[in-house]
mmCIF file of C-alpha atoms and ligand atoms in Angstrom:
data_model
loop_
_atom_site.group_PDB
_atom_site.id
_atom_site.type_symbol
_atom_site.label_atom_id
_atom_site.label_comp_id
_atom_site.label_asym_id
_atom_site.label_seq_id
_atom_site.Cartn_x
_atom_site.Cartn_y
_atom_site.Cartn_z
ATOM 1 C CA THR J 897 0.211 -0.445 0.484
ATOM 2 C CA PRO J 898 1.508 3.395 -1.146
ATOM 3 C CA SER J 899 1.967 5.851 1.472
ATOM 4 C CA VAL J 900 -0.568 8.851 0.891
ATOM 5 C CA GLY J 901 0.250 12.395 2.513
ATOM 6 C CA LEU J 902 -2.599 14.116 3.569
ATOM 7 C CA ILE J 903 -2.181 17.260 4.805
ATOM 8 C CA GLY J 904 -5.216 20.117 5.932
ATOM 9 C CA TRP J 905 -7.345 17.386 6.460
ATOM 10 C CA ARG J 906 -8.654 18.707 9.796
ATOM 11 C CA GLY J 907 -10.705 22.855 7.752
ATOM 12 C CA MET J 908 -13.628 22.011 6.591
ATOM 13 C CA VAL J 909 -12.582 20.982 3.420
ATOM 14 C CA GLY J 910 -10.593 18.016 5.025
ATOM 15 C CA SER J 911 -13.121 17.066 7.493
ATOM 16 C CA VAL J 912 -15.316 16.584 5.251
ATOM 17 C CA LEU J 913 -13.047 14.284 2.954
ATOM 18 C CA ILE J 914 -12.189 11.981 6.136
ATOM 19 C CA GLY J 915 -15.373 11.410 6.919
ATOM 20 C CA ARG J 916 -16.212 9.866 2.838
ATOM 21 C CA MET J 917 -12.945 8.425 2.599
ATOM 22 C CA LEU J 918 -13.837 6.773 6.502
ATOM 23 C CA ASP J 919 -17.391 6.168 4.785
ATOM 24 C CA GLN J 920 -15.823 3.992 1.539
ATOM 25 C CA GLY J 921 -12.922 2.260 2.818
ATOM 26 C CA ASP J 922 -10.691 4.674 1.602
ATOM 27 C CA PHE J 923 -8.178 3.479 4.256
ATOM 28 C CA ALA J 924 -8.078 -0.089 3.295
ATOM 29 C CA HIS J 925 -5.571 1.068 -0.001
ATOM 30 C CA ILE J 926 -3.077 3.519 1.264
ATOM 31 C CA ASN J 927 -0.848 4.065 4.232
ATOM 32 C CA PRO J 928 -1.757 7.522 5.766
ATOM 33 C CA VAL J 929 0.667 9.908 6.961
ATOM 34 C CA PHE J 930 -0.330 12.910 8.679
ATOM 35 C CA PHE J 931 0.828 16.379 8.659
ATOM 36 C CA SER J 932 0.172 19.631 9.917
ATOM 37 C CA THR J 933 1.475 23.136 9.392
ATOM 38 C CA SER J 934 0.860 24.095 13.218
ATOM 39 C CA ASN J 935 1.648 21.211 15.139
ATOM 40 C CA ALA J 936 3.445 19.434 13.681
ATOM 41 C CA GLY J 937 5.235 16.336 16.305
ATOM 42 C CA GLY J 938 1.972 16.269 17.855
ATOM 43 C CA GLN J 939 -0.414 13.219 18.618
ATOM 44 C CA ALA J 940 -0.945 11.772 14.766
ATOM 45 C CA PRO J 941 -5.539 11.032 14.713
ATOM 46 C CA SER J 942 -6.932 8.527 16.082
ATOM 47 C CA PHE J 943 -9.698 7.112 13.013
ATOM 48 C CA GLU J 944 -11.725 3.994 13.458
ATOM 49 C CA GLY J 945 -9.693 0.842 11.258
ATOM 50 C CA VAL J 946 -7.306 2.910 10.375
ATOM 51 C CA THR J 947 -3.600 2.010 11.996
ATOM 52 C CA PRO J 948 -1.118 4.960 9.944
ATOM 53 C CA GLU J 949 2.158 3.656 10.617
ATOM 54 C CA GLU J 950 3.794 7.104 12.102
ATOM 55 C CA THR J 951 1.694 7.923 14.674
ATOM 56 C CA VAL J 952 3.311 11.571 15.673
ATOM 57 C CA LEU J 953 1.822 14.751 12.930
ATOM 58 C CA GLN J 954 4.507 15.163 10.581
ATOM 59 C CA ASP J 955 5.830 19.102 9.756
ATOM 60 C CA ALA J 956 4.126 19.752 6.709
ATOM 61 C CA PHE J 957 6.932 22.102 5.515
ATOM 62 C CA ASP J 958 9.154 19.712 5.435
ATOM 63 C CA LEU J 959 10.614 19.268 1.991
ATOM 64 C CA GLU J 960 12.772 15.950 2.883
ATOM 65 C CA ASN J 961 9.876 14.073 4.626
ATOM 66 C CA LEU J 962 7.407 15.153 1.610
ATOM 67 C CA VAL J 963 9.725 14.434 -1.325
ATOM 68 C CA LYS J 964 9.662 10.211 -0.288
ATOM 69 C CA LEU J 965 5.831 10.060 -0.283
ATOM 70 C CA PRO J 966 3.885 9.194 -4.032
ATOM 71 C CA ILE J 967 1.246 10.794 -3.725
ATOM 72 C CA ILE J 968 0.184 14.133 -0.872
ATOM 73 C CA VAL J 969 -3.414 15.026 -1.019
ATOM 74 C CA THR J 970 -4.341 18.398 0.460
ATOM 75 C CA ALA J 971 -6.649 20.853 0.999
ATOM 76 C CA GLN J 972 -4.745 23.424 3.194
ATOM 77 C CA GLY J 973 -5.859 25.975 1.040
ATOM 78 C CA GLY J 974 -4.127 27.571 -2.184
ATOM 79 C CA ASP J 975 -1.563 29.234 0.168
ATOM 80 C CA TYR J 976 -0.552 26.103 0.950
ATOM 81 C CA THR J 977 -0.039 24.941 -2.274
ATOM 82 C CA SER J 978 1.687 27.887 -4.192
ATOM 83 C CA GLU J 979 4.460 28.188 -0.527
ATOM 84 C CA VAL J 980 4.744 24.228 -1.430
ATOM 85 C CA TYR J 981 4.264 22.968 -4.384
ATOM 86 C CA PRO J 982 7.258 24.941 -6.305
ATOM 87 C CA LYS J 983 10.248 23.667 -3.730
ATOM 88 C CA LEU J 984 8.803 20.455 -3.947
ATOM 89 C CA ARG J 985 8.746 19.857 -7.826
ATOM 90 C CA ALA J 986 12.204 21.644 -7.486
ATOM 91 C CA ALA J 987 13.709 19.565 -5.433
ATOM 92 C CA GLY J 988 13.089 16.642 -7.679
ATOM 93 C CA TRP J 989 9.321 15.237 -6.524
ATOM 94 C CA GLN J 990 8.429 12.877 -9.207
ATOM 95 C CA GLY J 991 4.992 12.316 -6.815
ATOM 96 C CA LEU J 992 0.874 12.834 -7.448
ATOM 97 C CA TRP J 993 -0.385 15.983 -6.538
ATOM 98 C CA ILE J 994 -3.622 15.643 -5.462
ATOM 99 C CA ASP J 995 -5.613 18.890 -4.318
ATOM 100 C CA ALA J 996 -8.434 21.122 -3.375
ATOM 101 C CA ALA J 997 -7.192 24.548 -3.821
ATOM 102 C CA SER J 998 -7.926 26.376 -7.113
ATOM 103 C CA THR J 999 -3.982 27.693 -7.598
ATOM 104 C CA LEU J 1000 -2.863 25.252 -10.296
ATOM 105 C CA ARG J 1001 -6.747 23.939 -11.650
ATOM 106 C CA MET J 1002 -5.845 26.157 -14.778
ATOM 107 C CA ALA J 1003 -2.048 25.411 -15.206
ATOM 108 C CA ASP J 1004 -1.468 23.731 -18.474
ATOM 109 C CA THR J 1005 0.215 20.438 -16.445
ATOM 110 C CA SER J 1006 -2.106 19.594 -14.744
ATOM 111 C CA ILE J 1007 -5.769 18.364 -15.129
ATOM 112 C CA ILE J 1008 -9.058 18.904 -13.145
ATOM 113 C CA ALA J 1009 -10.360 15.717 -11.734
ATOM 114 C CA LEU J 1010 -13.752 14.882 -12.116
ATOM 115 C CA ASP J 1011 -13.776 11.371 -12.746
ATOM 116 C CA PRO J 1012 -17.331 10.839 -13.289
ATOM 117 C CA ILE J 1013 -17.024 13.564 -16.516
ATOM 118 C CA ASN J 1014 -13.917 13.670 -17.791
ATOM 119 C CA ARG J 1015 -12.641 9.875 -16.431
ATOM 120 C CA ASP J 1016 -11.319 9.732 -20.581
ATOM 121 C CA VAL J 1017 -8.832 13.123 -19.332
ATOM 122 C CA ILE J 1018 -7.539 11.651 -16.264
ATOM 123 C CA ASP J 1019 -6.674 8.577 -18.415
ATOM 124 C CA ALA J 1020 -4.452 10.786 -20.336
ATOM 125 C CA GLY J 1021 -3.468 12.132 -18.707
ATOM 126 C CA LEU J 1022 -2.398 10.072 -15.781
ATOM 127 C CA LYS J 1023 -0.360 7.995 -19.422
ATOM 128 C CA ALA J 1024 0.887 11.448 -20.096
ATOM 129 C CA GLY J 1025 3.113 11.246 -17.477
ATOM 130 C CA VAL J 1026 0.776 14.199 -15.830
ATOM 131 C CA LYS J 1027 1.204 14.407 -12.087
ATOM 132 C CA GLU J 1028 -1.101 17.148 -10.658
ATOM 133 C CA PHE J 1029 -4.842 16.329 -10.455
ATOM 134 C CA ILE J 1030 -6.255 19.502 -9.011
ATOM 135 C CA GLY J 1031 -10.210 19.506 -8.087
ATOM 136 C CA GLY J 1032 -12.857 21.980 -10.247
ATOM 137 C CA ASN J 1033 -14.445 25.186 -8.585
ATOM 138 C CA CYS J 1034 -17.140 23.566 -6.680
ATOM 139 C CA THR J 1035 -19.871 25.594 -8.825
ATOM 140 C CA VAL J 1036 -18.776 24.201 -12.231
ATOM 141 C CA SER J 1037 -17.681 20.222 -10.350
ATOM 142 C CA ASN J 1038 -21.607 20.178 -9.171
ATOM 143 C CA MET J 1039 -22.723 22.119 -12.735
ATOM 144 C CA LEU J 1040 -21.194 19.188 -14.826
ATOM 145 C CA MET J 1041 -22.370 16.384 -12.291
ATOM 146 C CA GLY J 1042 -25.847 17.543 -12.735
ATOM 147 C CA LEU J 1043 -25.838 18.789 -16.195
ATOM 148 C CA GLY J 1044 -22.894 16.801 -17.640
ATOM 149 C CA GLY J 1045 -24.849 13.701 -20.667
ATOM 150 C CA LEU J 1046 -25.505 16.858 -22.464
ATOM 151 C CA PHE J 1047 -21.783 18.615 -22.069
ATOM 152 C CA LYS J 1048 -20.456 14.859 -22.595
ATOM 153 C CA GLN J 1049 -22.184 14.460 -25.852
ATOM 154 C CA ASP J 1050 -21.726 17.755 -26.987
ATOM 155 C CA LEU J 1051 -24.752 19.069 -27.689
ATOM 156 C CA VAL J 1052 -24.777 22.292 -25.686
ATOM 157 C CA GLU J 1053 -23.757 24.920 -28.542
ATOM 158 C CA TRP J 1054 -23.850 27.765 -25.222
ATOM 159 C CA GLY J 1055 -24.787 28.222 -21.927
ATOM 160 C CA THR J 1056 -24.708 30.930 -19.403
ATOM 161 C CA ALA J 1057 -25.481 29.712 -14.985
ATOM 162 C CA MET J 1058 -26.584 32.625 -12.705
ATOM 163 C CA THR J 1059 -25.392 31.343 -9.353
ATOM 164 C CA TYR J 1060 -27.249 31.323 -5.752
ATOM 165 C CA GLN J 1061 -24.026 30.125 -3.861
ATOM 166 C CA ALA J 1062 -23.886 29.159 -0.130
ATOM 167 C CA ALA J 1063 -21.931 31.199 2.558
ATOM 168 C CA SER J 1064 -19.657 27.627 2.818
ATOM 169 C CA GLY J 1065 -17.754 28.551 -0.126
ATOM 170 C CA GLY J 1066 -16.143 31.738 2.129
ATOM 171 C CA GLY J 1067 -15.230 29.121 4.547
ATOM 172 C CA ALA J 1068 -16.019 27.783 7.683
ATOM 173 C CA LYS J 1069 -15.697 30.857 9.180
ATOM 174 C CA HIS J 1070 -18.588 32.258 6.829
ATOM 175 C CA MET J 1071 -20.742 29.505 7.534
ATOM 176 C CA ARG J 1072 -20.438 31.088 11.428
ATOM 177 C CA GLU J 1073 -21.342 34.659 9.813
ATOM 178 C CA LEU J 1074 -24.505 33.756 8.097
ATOM 179 C CA LEU J 1075 -26.186 32.392 11.179
ATOM 180 C CA ALA J 1076 -24.650 35.389 13.604
ATOM 181 C CA GLN J 1077 -26.324 37.655 11.357
ATOM 182 C CA PHE J 1078 -29.360 35.650 11.307
ATOM 183 C CA GLY J 1079 -29.970 35.743 14.701
ATOM 184 C CA ALA J 1080 -28.381 39.293 15.970
ATOM 185 C CA LEU J 1081 -31.203 40.365 13.186
ATOM 186 C CA HIS J 1082 -33.986 38.392 15.288
ATOM 187 C CA SER J 1083 -32.996 39.534 18.507
ATOM 188 C CA ALA J 1084 -33.454 42.866 16.963
ATOM 189 C CA VAL J 1085 -37.138 42.532 17.034
ATOM 190 C CA ALA J 1086 -37.651 39.721 19.049
ATOM 191 C CA GLU J 1087 -40.152 41.691 20.718
ATOM 192 C CA GLU J 1088 -42.126 42.545 18.296
ATOM 193 C CA MET J 1089 -42.794 38.980 16.824
ATOM 194 C CA GLU J 1090 -43.468 37.768 20.054
ATOM 195 C CA ASN J 1091 -46.803 39.558 19.435
ATOM 196 C CA PRO J 1092 -48.953 38.566 16.699
ATOM 197 C CA ALA J 1093 -50.220 41.881 16.746
ATOM 198 C CA SER J 1094 -47.257 44.300 15.871
ATOM 199 C CA ALA J 1095 -46.994 45.644 12.179
ATOM 200 C CA ILE J 1096 -44.698 44.288 9.999
ATOM 201 C CA LEU J 1097 -43.136 47.649 8.127
ATOM 202 C CA ASP J 1098 -42.087 48.630 11.683
ATOM 203 C CA ILE J 1099 -40.363 45.037 11.776
ATOM 204 C CA ASP J 1100 -38.464 45.923 8.828
ATOM 205 C CA ARG J 1101 -36.977 48.979 9.524
ATOM 206 C CA ALA J 1102 -36.230 47.311 12.655
ATOM 207 C CA VAL J 1103 -34.577 44.994 10.842
ATOM 208 C CA LEU J 1104 -32.846 47.021 8.185
ATOM 209 C CA ALA J 1105 -31.517 49.820 10.608
ATOM 210 C CA ALA J 1106 -29.741 45.989 11.935
ATOM 211 C CA GLN J 1107 -29.159 45.103 8.405
ATOM 212 C CA GLN J 1108 -27.123 48.856 7.435
ATOM 213 C CA SER J 1109 -25.422 49.084 10.763
ATOM 214 C CA GLY J 1110 -25.657 46.124 13.581
ATOM 215 C CA LEU J 1111 -24.189 43.741 12.348
ATOM 216 C CA ASP J 1112 -20.586 41.709 12.794
ATOM 217 C CA ALA J 1113 -19.775 40.942 8.346
ATOM 218 C CA SER J 1114 -16.463 41.029 8.783
ATOM 219 C CA GLN J 1115 -16.190 37.869 6.344
ATOM 220 C CA PHE J 1116 -18.546 38.529 3.497
ATOM 221 C CA GLY J 1117 -17.220 42.558 3.958
ATOM 222 C CA VAL J 1118 -21.074 43.330 4.062
ATOM 223 C CA PRO J 1119 -24.720 41.759 5.438
ATOM 224 C CA LEU J 1120 -25.391 38.753 4.005
ATOM 225 C CA ALA J 1121 -28.756 37.326 5.866
ATOM 226 C CA GLY J 1122 -31.832 39.124 4.238
ATOM 227 C CA SER J 1123 -29.560 40.096 1.892
ATOM 228 C CA LEU J 1124 -27.167 38.820 -1.363
ATOM 229 C CA ILE J 1125 -24.095 39.002 -3.133
ATOM 230 C CA PRO J 1126 -24.002 39.714 -6.401
ATOM 231 C CA TRP J 1127 -19.982 38.919 -7.185
ATOM 232 C CA ILE J 1128 -17.264 35.747 -5.468
ATOM 233 C CA ASP J 1129 -14.183 36.344 -5.570
ATOM 234 C CA ALA J 1130 -11.623 38.649 -7.260
ATOM 235 C CA ASP J 1131 -13.113 41.364 -9.358
ATOM 236 C CA LEU J 1132 -10.726 40.596 -12.705
ATOM 237 C CA GLY J 1133 -11.192 43.979 -13.638
ATOM 238 C CA ASN J 1134 -13.017 43.317 -17.028
ATOM 239 C CA GLY J 1135 -16.234 43.711 -15.160
ATOM 240 C CA VAL J 1136 -15.720 39.446 -14.731
ATOM 241 C CA ALA J 1137 -16.134 38.308 -10.937
ATOM 242 C CA LYS J 1138 -13.265 35.441 -10.770
ATOM 243 C CA GLU J 1139 -16.280 33.061 -9.505
ATOM 244 C CA GLU J 1140 -17.302 33.606 -13.172
ATOM 245 C CA TRP J 1141 -14.366 33.463 -15.318
ATOM 246 C CA LYS J 1142 -13.284 30.074 -13.540
ATOM 247 C CA ALA J 1143 -16.645 29.055 -15.157
ATOM 248 C CA GLY J 1144 -15.902 29.336 -18.786
ATOM 249 C CA VAL J 1145 -12.394 28.345 -18.642
ATOM 250 C CA GLU J 1146 -12.913 25.311 -15.748
ATOM 251 C CA THR J 1147 -16.036 23.399 -17.081
ATOM 252 C CA ASN J 1148 -13.919 23.734 -20.887
ATOM 253 C CA LYS J 1149 -11.145 21.848 -19.712
ATOM 254 C CA ILE J 1150 -12.887 19.245 -18.107
ATOM 255 C CA LEU J 1151 -13.426 18.537 -20.662
ATOM 256 C CA GLY J 1152 -10.866 18.440 -22.308
ATOM 257 C CA ARG J 1153 -11.536 21.421 -24.477
ATOM 258 C CA GLY J 1154 -10.166 24.579 -26.033
ATOM 259 C CA GLU J 1155 -5.848 25.182 -24.156
ATOM 260 C CA ASN J 1156 -4.804 25.217 -20.818
ATOM 261 C CA LEU J 1157 -4.558 21.717 -21.575
ATOM 262 C CA ALA J 1158 -2.553 19.026 -19.440
ATOM 263 C CA PRO J 1159 0.328 16.819 -22.117
ATOM 264 C CA GLY J 1160 -1.957 14.080 -23.637
ATOM 265 C CA VAL J 1161 -5.194 15.036 -23.154
ATOM 266 C CA SER J 1162 -6.319 16.630 -27.084
ATOM 267 C CA GLY J 1163 -8.312 17.176 -29.147
ATOM 268 C CA ARG J 1164 -11.578 17.249 -27.863
ATOM 269 C CA GLY J 1165 -12.578 19.899 -29.665
ATOM 270 C CA ALA J 1166 -13.007 23.997 -29.518
ATOM 271 C CA ALA J 1167 -14.357 25.401 -25.785
ATOM 272 C CA VAL J 1168 -17.897 25.315 -25.284
ATOM 273 C CA PRO J 1169 -18.345 30.088 -24.320
ATOM 274 C CA PHE J 1170 -20.141 29.629 -20.488
ATOM 275 C CA ASP J 1171 -19.851 32.626 -18.577
ATOM 276 C CA SER J 1172 -22.080 33.193 -15.494
ATOM 277 C CA LEU J 1173 -22.445 35.390 -13.153
ATOM 278 C CA CYS J 1174 -22.016 34.173 -9.156
ATOM 279 C CA VAL J 1175 -23.793 35.654 -6.723
ATOM 280 C CA ARG J 1176 -23.990 35.046 -2.920
ATOM 281 C CA VAL J 1177 -27.488 33.391 -0.385
ATOM 282 C CA GLY J 1178 -27.541 32.528 2.637
ATOM 283 C CA ALA J 1179 -27.250 29.616 1.300
ATOM 284 C CA LEU J 1180 -25.771 27.505 4.192
ATOM 285 C CA ARG J 1181 -23.556 24.357 2.470
ATOM 286 C CA SER J 1182 -25.034 23.685 -1.108
ATOM 287 C CA HIS J 1183 -24.917 26.174 -4.599
ATOM 288 C CA SER J 1184 -27.628 26.156 -6.800
ATOM 289 C CA GLN J 1185 -27.563 27.248 -10.162
ATOM 290 C CA ALA J 1186 -30.384 28.288 -12.386
ATOM 291 C CA LEU J 1187 -28.884 27.467 -16.378
ATOM 292 C CA THR J 1188 -29.773 28.087 -20.088
ATOM 293 C CA LEU J 1189 -28.153 26.031 -22.450
ATOM 294 C CA LYS J 1190 -28.681 26.513 -26.001
ATOM 295 C CA LEU J 1191 -28.114 23.245 -28.034
ATOM 296 C CA ARG J 1192 -26.770 22.375 -31.309
ATOM 297 C CA GLU J 1193 -29.604 21.453 -32.354
ATOM 298 C CA ASP J 1194 -33.759 20.948 -31.846
ATOM 299 C CA ILE J 1195 -33.743 17.922 -29.172
ATOM 300 C CA PRO J 1196 -37.688 16.516 -27.793
ATOM 301 C CA LEU J 1197 -37.234 17.172 -23.965
ATOM 302 C CA ALA J 1198 -38.419 13.563 -23.094
ATOM 303 C CA GLU J 1199 -34.866 12.775 -24.407
ATOM 304 C CA ILE J 1200 -33.386 16.294 -22.966
ATOM 305 C CA GLU J 1201 -34.367 14.426 -19.298
ATOM 306 C CA GLU J 1202 -33.193 10.868 -20.212
ATOM 307 C CA ILE J 1203 -29.408 12.312 -21.647
ATOM 308 C CA ILE J 1204 -29.531 14.666 -17.806
ATOM 309 C CA ASP J 1205 -30.622 11.187 -15.645
ATOM 310 C CA SER J 1206 -27.758 9.248 -17.559
ATOM 311 C CA GLY J 1207 -25.512 11.824 -17.568
ATOM 312 C CA THR J 1208 -23.755 10.758 -14.278
ATOM 313 C CA GLU J 1209 -25.179 8.349 -11.343
ATOM 314 C CA TRP J 1210 -25.245 10.648 -9.410
ATOM 315 C CA ALA J 1211 -27.743 13.123 -11.166
ATOM 316 C CA LYS J 1212 -31.639 12.280 -10.989
ATOM 317 C CA LEU J 1213 -33.751 15.171 -13.146
ATOM 318 C CA VAL J 1214 -36.533 16.595 -11.298
ATOM 319 C CA PRO J 1215 -40.151 16.229 -12.920
ATOM 320 C CA ASN J 1216 -40.115 20.491 -14.097
ATOM 321 C CA GLU J 1217 -43.441 19.774 -11.775
ATOM 322 C CA LYS J 1218 -43.698 21.854 -8.857
ATOM 323 C CA ASP J 1219 -44.785 19.559 -5.923
ATOM 324 C CA ALA J 1220 -41.827 18.114 -7.072
ATOM 325 C CA THR J 1221 -39.748 21.152 -7.585
ATOM 326 C CA VAL J 1222 -40.134 22.154 -3.986
ATOM 327 C CA ALA J 1223 -39.409 19.291 -2.375
ATOM 328 C CA GLN J 1224 -36.209 17.671 -4.637
ATOM 329 C CA LEU J 1225 -34.920 21.238 -5.606
ATOM 330 C CA THR J 1226 -33.933 23.458 -2.916
ATOM 331 C CA PRO J 1227 -30.139 23.264 -0.916
ATOM 332 C CA VAL J 1228 -32.157 21.929 2.128
ATOM 333 C CA ALA J 1229 -33.390 19.254 0.584
ATOM 334 C CA VAL J 1230 -29.398 18.284 -0.841
ATOM 335 C CA THR J 1231 -27.375 19.199 2.024
ATOM 336 C CA GLY J 1232 -25.224 15.993 2.997
ATOM 337 C CA THR J 1233 -26.294 14.095 0.130
ATOM 338 C CA LEU J 1234 -23.826 13.105 -3.777
ATOM 339 C CA ASP J 1235 -27.293 13.492 -5.129
ATOM 340 C CA VAL J 1236 -27.942 16.686 -7.920
ATOM 341 C CA PRO J 1237 -30.394 16.865 -9.100
ATOM 342 C CA VAL J 1238 -31.655 19.472 -11.998
ATOM 343 C CA GLY J 1239 -35.304 20.189 -12.515
ATOM 344 C CA ARG J 1240 -37.004 23.516 -13.757
ATOM 345 C CA VAL J 1241 -35.865 21.723 -17.506
ATOM 346 C CA ARG J 1242 -38.073 22.916 -20.404
ATOM 347 C CA LYS J 1243 -38.081 24.470 -23.798
ATOM 348 C CA LEU J 1244 -37.575 28.379 -23.259
ATOM 349 C CA GLU J 1245 -39.603 31.305 -25.646
ATOM 350 C CA MET J 1246 -36.501 31.976 -27.676
ATOM 351 C CA GLY J 1247 -36.633 29.179 -29.740
ATOM 352 C CA PRO J 1248 -37.141 25.121 -29.617
ATOM 353 C CA GLU J 1249 -33.107 24.831 -29.447
ATOM 354 C CA TYR J 1250 -32.790 26.755 -26.211
ATOM 355 C CA ILE J 1251 -33.271 25.193 -22.328
ATOM 356 C CA SER J 1252 -34.256 26.536 -18.906
ATOM 357 C CA ALA J 1253 -32.313 23.927 -15.742
ATOM 358 C CA PHE J 1254 -31.724 24.714 -12.188
ATOM 359 C CA THR J 1255 -29.238 22.446 -10.426
ATOM 360 C CA VAL J 1256 -27.992 22.073 -6.573
ATOM 361 C CA GLY J 1257 -25.313 20.892 -5.661
ATOM 362 C CA ASP J 1258 -23.512 20.000 -1.654
ATOM 363 C CA GLN J 1259 -20.425 21.688 -1.955
ATOM 364 C CA LEU J 1260 -18.537 20.559 0.444
ATOM 365 C CA LEU J 1261 -19.260 17.246 -0.767
ATOM 366 C CA TRP J 1262 -19.161 16.913 -5.087
ATOM 367 C CA GLY J 1263 -18.314 20.882 -5.044
ATOM 368 C CA ALA J 1264 -14.841 19.914 -3.253
ATOM 369 C CA ALA J 1265 -14.329 16.613 -1.260
ATOM 370 C CA GLU J 1266 -15.514 13.652 -3.182
ATOM 371 C CA PRO J 1267 -13.212 14.557 -6.999
ATOM 372 C CA LEU J 1268 -10.042 14.297 -4.058
ATOM 373 C CA ARG J 1269 -10.494 10.620 -2.570
ATOM 374 C CA ARG J 1270 -11.591 8.857 -6.182
ATOM 375 C CA MET J 1271 -8.996 10.875 -7.565
ATOM 376 C CA LEU J 1272 -6.798 9.449 -4.807
ATOM 377 C CA LEU J 1273 -8.423 6.212 -5.848
ATOM 378 C CA ILE J 1274 -7.713 5.596 -9.562
ATOM 379 C CA ALA J 1275 -4.636 7.465 -8.689
ATOM 380 C CA VAL J 1276 -3.596 4.200 -6.378
ATOM 381 C CA GLY J 1277 -5.045 2.375 -8.681
HETATM 382 N N1 HSE S 502 -14.950 29.809 -4.778
HETATM 383 C C1 HSE S 502 -16.351 29.487 -4.226
HETATM 384 C C2 HSE S 502 -17.050 29.856 -3.545
HETATM 385 C C3 HSE S 502 -15.992 28.212 -3.296
HETATM 386 O O1 HSE S 502 -16.963 31.057 -2.709
HETATM 387 O O2 HSE S 502 -18.862 29.436 -3.217
HETATM 388 C C4 HSE S 502 -14.718 27.627 -3.820
HETATM 389 O O3 HSE S 502 -14.555 26.236 -5.035
#
């Protein structure tokens, strides 16, 4: 069994990753070596049924130790990757680097791993000696896990996504901030809420006053509870939010289309124009998105539904009816599951090739941890 260095296993993404690996028995296939950026020398974690050879936490900045490993999996974040990865390669390390951070995603030496969609790309890369396998942006991975069938069959001429992204995309502190804001808003009007006769416009005024002055918004910058934020990630200076840029470039890179492709991955066609407008909403950990797709041809709706439903094992077509939609197509219904429901599928007024769709996916499962653990299993064969 190969030794696998695990870095950032204690954080939010890392914890979900370890949880899934334990659930699925992944530790039977590896000898885990637990690293720490802050507590080297401390006790390695003990998970039931997992017996690491090394019972002490290793120093995540100790290159001599890291270069001995054939595989490193990190959910430590982009700063760690930027600092350590170039040094490892400079030291001649030839192992596989499996990473949740975005740092290396668009490098032409890397592959974005989402094997239910691009196993062919992953296999071609492994054969060609690619050594960087990076988890995709959460919104992109979830979109493809739901609508991948249409992309795999090359039926999409172009697409747009209007997103409704959960607080967890920002991190653990952002989730706490959102919940604290919900609590503070309720507290601001708790007395009036007790009294059914109080005027709703008074309550609304008091809530707005709290939102405009009384809320801690140090993570998101502005209040999210009872509001939304139509910008995610950096301002690229050209009117595009970095999250929106990622949607287009990563979707195509995962599919092996367009440019920025790793060695061994080519010939899968020109990039499909895909753009979005990304919005943070007060959901906790599932990202939703409303899509408009232009298909290359006029395909009967029933056939489109079938292609979506069978696109991946986890895509689930939700009938485009009110009851099914409100029951199955929400963050509350999806969080904690690997299902990626897709609903609201219908033809649009613009013409028979235009369809709408709405999809929801857990930001920490397919959006972060699951592609990494699956890539690890592929790597250890
Ligand atoms: N950038 C994403 C978000 C999360 O902020 O929701 C990471 O993929």
